[in-house]
Coordinates of N, CA and C and ligand atoms in Angstrom, one line a residue:
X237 N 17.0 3.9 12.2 CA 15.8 3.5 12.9 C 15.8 2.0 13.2
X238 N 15.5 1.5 14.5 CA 15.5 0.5 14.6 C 14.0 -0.2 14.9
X239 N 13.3 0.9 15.4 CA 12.1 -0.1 15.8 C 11.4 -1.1 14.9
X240 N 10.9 -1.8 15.9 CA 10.2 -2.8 14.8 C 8.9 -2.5 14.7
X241 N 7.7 -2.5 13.8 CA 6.6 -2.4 13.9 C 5.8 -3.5 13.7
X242 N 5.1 -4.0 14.4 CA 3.9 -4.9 14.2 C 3.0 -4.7 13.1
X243 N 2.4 -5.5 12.5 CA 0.8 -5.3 12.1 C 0.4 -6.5 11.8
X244 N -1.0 -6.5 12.0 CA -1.8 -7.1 11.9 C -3.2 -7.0 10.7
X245 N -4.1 -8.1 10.3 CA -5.2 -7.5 9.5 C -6.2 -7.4 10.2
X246 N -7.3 -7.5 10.4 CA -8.5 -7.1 11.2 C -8.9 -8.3 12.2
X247 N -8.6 -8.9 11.7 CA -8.9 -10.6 12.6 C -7.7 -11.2 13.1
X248 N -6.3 -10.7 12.9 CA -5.4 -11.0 13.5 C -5.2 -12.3 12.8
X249 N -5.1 -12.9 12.1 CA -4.7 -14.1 11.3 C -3.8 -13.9 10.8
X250 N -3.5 -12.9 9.9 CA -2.3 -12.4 8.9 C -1.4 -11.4 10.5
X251 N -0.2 -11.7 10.5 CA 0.4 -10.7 11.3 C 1.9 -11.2 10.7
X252 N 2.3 -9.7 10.9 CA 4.3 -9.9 10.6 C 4.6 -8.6 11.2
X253 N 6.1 -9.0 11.7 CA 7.0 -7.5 12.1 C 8.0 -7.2 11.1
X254 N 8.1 -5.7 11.0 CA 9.5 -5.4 9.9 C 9.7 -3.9 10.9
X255 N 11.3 -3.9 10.3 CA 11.9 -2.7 10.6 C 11.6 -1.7 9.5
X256 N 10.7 -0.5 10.0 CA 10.5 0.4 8.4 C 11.3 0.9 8.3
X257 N 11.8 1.5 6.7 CA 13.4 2.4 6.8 C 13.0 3.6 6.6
X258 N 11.6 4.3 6.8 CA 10.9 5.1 6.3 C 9.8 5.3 6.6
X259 N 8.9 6.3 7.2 CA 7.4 6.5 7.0 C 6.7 7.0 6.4
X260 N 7.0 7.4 5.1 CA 6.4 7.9 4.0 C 5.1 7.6 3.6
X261 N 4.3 7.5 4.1 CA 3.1 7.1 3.3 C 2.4 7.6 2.0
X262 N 1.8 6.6 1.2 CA 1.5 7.3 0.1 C 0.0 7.3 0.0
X263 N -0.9 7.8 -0.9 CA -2.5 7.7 -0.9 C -2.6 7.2 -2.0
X264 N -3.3 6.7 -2.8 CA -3.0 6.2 -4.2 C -4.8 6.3 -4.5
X265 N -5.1 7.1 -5.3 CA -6.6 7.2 -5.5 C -7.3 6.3 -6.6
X266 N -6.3 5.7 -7.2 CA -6.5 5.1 -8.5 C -7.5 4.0 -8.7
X267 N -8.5 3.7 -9.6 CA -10.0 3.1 -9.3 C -10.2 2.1 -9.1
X268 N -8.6 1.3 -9.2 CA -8.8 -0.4 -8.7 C -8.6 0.2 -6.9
X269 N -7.7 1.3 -6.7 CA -7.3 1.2 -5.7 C -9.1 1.4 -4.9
X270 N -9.6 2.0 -5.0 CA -10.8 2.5 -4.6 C -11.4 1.2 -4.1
X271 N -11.9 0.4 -5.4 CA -12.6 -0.8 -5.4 C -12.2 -1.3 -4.3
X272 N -10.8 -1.7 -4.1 CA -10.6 -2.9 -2.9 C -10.2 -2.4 -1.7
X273 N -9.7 -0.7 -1.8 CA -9.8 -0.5 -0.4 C -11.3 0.5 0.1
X274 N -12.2 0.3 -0.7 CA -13.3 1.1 -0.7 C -13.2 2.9 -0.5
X275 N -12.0 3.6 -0.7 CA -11.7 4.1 -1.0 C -10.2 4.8 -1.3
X276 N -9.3 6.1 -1.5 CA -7.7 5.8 -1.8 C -7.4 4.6 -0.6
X277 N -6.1 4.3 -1.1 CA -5.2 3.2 -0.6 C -4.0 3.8 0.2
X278 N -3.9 4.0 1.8 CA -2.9 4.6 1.9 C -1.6 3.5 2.5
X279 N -0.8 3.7 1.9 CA 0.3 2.6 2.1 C 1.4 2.9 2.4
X280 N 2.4 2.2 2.8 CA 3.7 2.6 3.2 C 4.6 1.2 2.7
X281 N 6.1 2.0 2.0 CA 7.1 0.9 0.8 C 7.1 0.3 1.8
X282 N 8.0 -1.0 1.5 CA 8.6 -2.0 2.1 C 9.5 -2.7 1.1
X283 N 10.9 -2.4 1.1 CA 11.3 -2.8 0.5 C 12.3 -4.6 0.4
X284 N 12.1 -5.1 1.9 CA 12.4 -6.4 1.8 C 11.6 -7.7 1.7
X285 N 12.0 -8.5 2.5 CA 11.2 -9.7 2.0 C 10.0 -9.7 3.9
X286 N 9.0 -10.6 3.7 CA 8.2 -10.3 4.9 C 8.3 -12.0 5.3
X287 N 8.2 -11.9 6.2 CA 7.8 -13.3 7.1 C 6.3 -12.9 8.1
X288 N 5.7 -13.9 7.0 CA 4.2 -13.5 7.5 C 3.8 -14.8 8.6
X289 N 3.4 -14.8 9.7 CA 2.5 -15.4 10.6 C 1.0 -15.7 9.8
X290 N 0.6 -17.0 9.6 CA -0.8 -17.0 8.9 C -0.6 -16.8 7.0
X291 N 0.1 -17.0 6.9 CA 0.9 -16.9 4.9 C -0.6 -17.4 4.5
X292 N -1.3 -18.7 5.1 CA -2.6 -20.0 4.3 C -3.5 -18.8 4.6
X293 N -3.6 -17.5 5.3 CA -5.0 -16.8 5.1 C -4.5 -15.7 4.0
X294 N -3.6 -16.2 3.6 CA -3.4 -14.3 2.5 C -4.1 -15.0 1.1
X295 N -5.1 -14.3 0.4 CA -5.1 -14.6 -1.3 C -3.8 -13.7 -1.7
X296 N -3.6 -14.0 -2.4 CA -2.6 -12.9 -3.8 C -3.6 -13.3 -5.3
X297 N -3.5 -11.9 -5.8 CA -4.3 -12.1 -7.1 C -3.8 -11.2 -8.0
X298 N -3.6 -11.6 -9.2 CA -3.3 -10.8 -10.0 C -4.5 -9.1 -10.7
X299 N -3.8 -8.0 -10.5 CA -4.8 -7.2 -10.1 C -4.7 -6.1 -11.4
X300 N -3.7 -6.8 -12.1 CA -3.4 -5.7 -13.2 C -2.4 -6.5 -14.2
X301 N -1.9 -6.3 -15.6 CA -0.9 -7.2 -15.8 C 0.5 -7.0 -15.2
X302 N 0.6 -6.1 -14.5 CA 2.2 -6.0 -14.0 C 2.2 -5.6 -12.5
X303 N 0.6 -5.9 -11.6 CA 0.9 -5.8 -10.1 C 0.4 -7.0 -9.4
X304 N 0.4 -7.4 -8.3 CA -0.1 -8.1 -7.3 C -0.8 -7.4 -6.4
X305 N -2.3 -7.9 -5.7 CA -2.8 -7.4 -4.5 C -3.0 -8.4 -3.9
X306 N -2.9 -8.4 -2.4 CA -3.1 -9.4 -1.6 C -3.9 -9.0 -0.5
X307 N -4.9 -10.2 0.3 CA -6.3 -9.6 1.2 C -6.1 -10.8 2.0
X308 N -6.3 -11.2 3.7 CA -6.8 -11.4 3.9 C -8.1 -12.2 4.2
X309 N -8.0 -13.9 4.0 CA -9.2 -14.8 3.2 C -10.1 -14.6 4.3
X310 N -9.8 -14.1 5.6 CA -10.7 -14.5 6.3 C -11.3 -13.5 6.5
X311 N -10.8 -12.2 6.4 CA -11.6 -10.7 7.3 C -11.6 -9.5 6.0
X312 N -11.0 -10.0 4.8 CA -10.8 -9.4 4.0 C -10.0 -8.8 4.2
X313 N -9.2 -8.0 5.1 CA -8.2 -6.8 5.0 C -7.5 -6.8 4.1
X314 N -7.2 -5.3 3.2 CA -6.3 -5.2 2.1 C -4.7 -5.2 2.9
X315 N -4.1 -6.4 1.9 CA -2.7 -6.3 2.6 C -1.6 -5.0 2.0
X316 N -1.9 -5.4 0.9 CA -0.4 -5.2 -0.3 C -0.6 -5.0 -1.5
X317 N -0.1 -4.1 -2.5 CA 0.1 -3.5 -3.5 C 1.8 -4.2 -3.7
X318 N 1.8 -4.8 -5.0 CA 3.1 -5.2 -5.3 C 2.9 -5.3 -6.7
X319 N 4.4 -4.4 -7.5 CA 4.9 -5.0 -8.8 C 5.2 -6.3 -9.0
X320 N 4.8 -7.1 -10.4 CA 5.7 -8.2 -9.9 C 6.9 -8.1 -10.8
X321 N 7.5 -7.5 -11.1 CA 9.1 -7.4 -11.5 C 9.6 -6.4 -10.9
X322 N 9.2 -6.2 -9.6 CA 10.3 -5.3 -8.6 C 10.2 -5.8 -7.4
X323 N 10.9 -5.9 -6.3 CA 11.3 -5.8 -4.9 C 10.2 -5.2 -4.6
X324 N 9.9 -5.7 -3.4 CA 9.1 -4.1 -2.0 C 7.5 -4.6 -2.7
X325 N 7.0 -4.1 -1.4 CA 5.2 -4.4 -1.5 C 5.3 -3.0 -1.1
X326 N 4.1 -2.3 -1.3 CA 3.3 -1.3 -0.8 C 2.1 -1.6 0.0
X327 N 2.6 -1.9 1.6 CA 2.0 -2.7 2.6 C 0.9 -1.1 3.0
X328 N -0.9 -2.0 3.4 CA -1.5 -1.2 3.7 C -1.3 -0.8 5.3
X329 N -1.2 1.1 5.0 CA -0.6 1.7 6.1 C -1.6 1.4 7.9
X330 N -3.1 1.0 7.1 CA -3.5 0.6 8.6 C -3.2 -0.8 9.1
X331 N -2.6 -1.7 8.8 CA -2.4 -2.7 9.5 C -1.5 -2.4 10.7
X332 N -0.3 -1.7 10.5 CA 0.4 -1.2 11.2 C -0.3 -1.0 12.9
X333 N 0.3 -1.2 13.6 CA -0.5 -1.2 15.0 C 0.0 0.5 15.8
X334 N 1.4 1.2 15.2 CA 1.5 2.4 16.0 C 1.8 3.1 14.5
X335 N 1.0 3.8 13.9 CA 1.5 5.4 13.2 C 1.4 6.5 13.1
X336 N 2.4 6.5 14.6 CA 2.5 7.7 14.9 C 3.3 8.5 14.8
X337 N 4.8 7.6 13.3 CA 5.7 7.9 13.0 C 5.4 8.7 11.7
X338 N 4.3 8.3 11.6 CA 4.0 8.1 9.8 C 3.4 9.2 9.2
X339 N 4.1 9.7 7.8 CA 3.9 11.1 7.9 C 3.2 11.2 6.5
X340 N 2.1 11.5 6.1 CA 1.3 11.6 4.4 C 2.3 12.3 3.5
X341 N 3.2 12.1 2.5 CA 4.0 12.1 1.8 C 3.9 12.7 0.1
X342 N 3.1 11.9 -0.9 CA 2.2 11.8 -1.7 C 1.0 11.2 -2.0
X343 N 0.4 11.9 -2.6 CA -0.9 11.2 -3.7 C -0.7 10.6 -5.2
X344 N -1.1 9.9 -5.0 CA -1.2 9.1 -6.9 C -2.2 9.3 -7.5
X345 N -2.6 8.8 -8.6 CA -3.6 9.3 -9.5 C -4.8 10.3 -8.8
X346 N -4.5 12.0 -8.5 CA -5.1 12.5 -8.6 C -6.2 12.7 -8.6
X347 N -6.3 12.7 -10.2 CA -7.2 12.7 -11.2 C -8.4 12.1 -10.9
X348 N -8.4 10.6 -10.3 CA -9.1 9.6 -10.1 C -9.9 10.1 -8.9
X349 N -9.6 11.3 -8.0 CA -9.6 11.1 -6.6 C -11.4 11.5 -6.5
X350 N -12.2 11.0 -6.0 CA -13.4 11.9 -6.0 C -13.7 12.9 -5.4
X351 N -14.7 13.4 -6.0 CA -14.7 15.1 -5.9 C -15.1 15.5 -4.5
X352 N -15.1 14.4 -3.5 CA -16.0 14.6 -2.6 C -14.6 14.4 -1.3
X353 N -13.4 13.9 -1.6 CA -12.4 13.7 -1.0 C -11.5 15.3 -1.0
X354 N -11.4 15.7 -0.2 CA -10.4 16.7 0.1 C -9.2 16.6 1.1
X355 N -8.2 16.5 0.8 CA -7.1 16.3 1.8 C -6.3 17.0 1.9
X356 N -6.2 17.8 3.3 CA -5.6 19.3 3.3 C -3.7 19.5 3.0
X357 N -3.3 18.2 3.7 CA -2.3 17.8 3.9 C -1.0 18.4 2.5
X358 N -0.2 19.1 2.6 CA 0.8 19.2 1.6 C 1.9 18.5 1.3
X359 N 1.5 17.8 0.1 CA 1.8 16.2 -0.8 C 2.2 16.5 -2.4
X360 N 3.4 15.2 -2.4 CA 3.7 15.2 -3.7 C 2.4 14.9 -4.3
X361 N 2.1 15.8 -5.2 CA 1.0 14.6 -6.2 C 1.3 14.5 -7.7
X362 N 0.8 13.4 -8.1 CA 0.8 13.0 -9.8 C -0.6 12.9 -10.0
X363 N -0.7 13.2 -11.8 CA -1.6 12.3 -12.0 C -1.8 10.9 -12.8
X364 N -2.4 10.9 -13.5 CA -2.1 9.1 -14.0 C -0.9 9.3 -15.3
X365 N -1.3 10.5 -15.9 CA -0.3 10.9 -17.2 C 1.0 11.2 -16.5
X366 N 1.5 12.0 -15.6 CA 2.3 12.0 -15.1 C 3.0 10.6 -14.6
X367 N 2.2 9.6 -14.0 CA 2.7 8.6 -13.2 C 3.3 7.7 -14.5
X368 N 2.8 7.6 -15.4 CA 2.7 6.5 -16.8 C 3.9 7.2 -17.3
X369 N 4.1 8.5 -17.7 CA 5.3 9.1 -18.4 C 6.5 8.9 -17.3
X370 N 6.5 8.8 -16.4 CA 7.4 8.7 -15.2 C 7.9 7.0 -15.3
X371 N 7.2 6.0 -15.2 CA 7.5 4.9 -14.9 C 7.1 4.3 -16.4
X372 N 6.2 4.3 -17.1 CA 6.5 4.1 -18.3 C 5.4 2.9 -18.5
X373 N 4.6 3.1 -18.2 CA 3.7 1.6 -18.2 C 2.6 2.0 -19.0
Ligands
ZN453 ZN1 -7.8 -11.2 8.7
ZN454 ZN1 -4.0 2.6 -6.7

């Protein structure tokens, strides 16, 4: 695949292009995920480095002991989910300007999801005991 995809955050301050090697997107229900994206998080990997347009409007914040999230100072948009002892952000899937490649994949913590969220779509899912025995945290 070669195309490149744009995105932008809601005010267009933050913008970068990358080639995706994948459209996988994931949902991630999990309760921090909730909080900052007011509800799941649906994101797509990225596994290289980004060259952002507007870098002075991104916060980065430490959002757990072992992740990064990053927003948008000016419009708030959720950017990014990132480990910080691994490669690749988990870039938020609406910034993207065309996903119409992009296909719902998995769900993450489950468990977390509220009762009032139904998503018809057929997805890997975990739940948090699953995810924690899997990666080990
Ligand atoms: Zn913005
Ligand atoms: Zn989450």
């Amino acid at each position: 695949m070669t195309k490149i995809h744009s995105a932008s955050c809601k005010c267009g301050k933050v913008s970068f292009e990358i080639e995706l090697a994948n459209y996988n997107v994931g949902l991630c229900h999990c309760t921090d995920c909730q909080k900052i994206s007011g509800s799941h998080f649906a994101n797509i990997y990225y596994k290289g480095e980004i060259e952002y347009k507007g870098a002075e409007y991104i916060t980065v914040f430490d959002s757990s002991n072992w992740a990064k999230r990053a927003f948008c100072n000016v419009c708030g948009s959720n950017l990014y989910y990132k480990f910080k002892d691994a490669e690749g952000y988990s870039l938020a899937a609406g910034l993207f300007d065309d996903q119409s490649d992009f296909v719902l994949k998995k769900q993450l913590f489950t468990d977390k999801k509220p009762a009032y969220i139904n998503i018809a779509n057929q997805t890997d899912d975990m739940t948090e005991a699953e995810i924690r025995a899997k990666y080990n945290f």
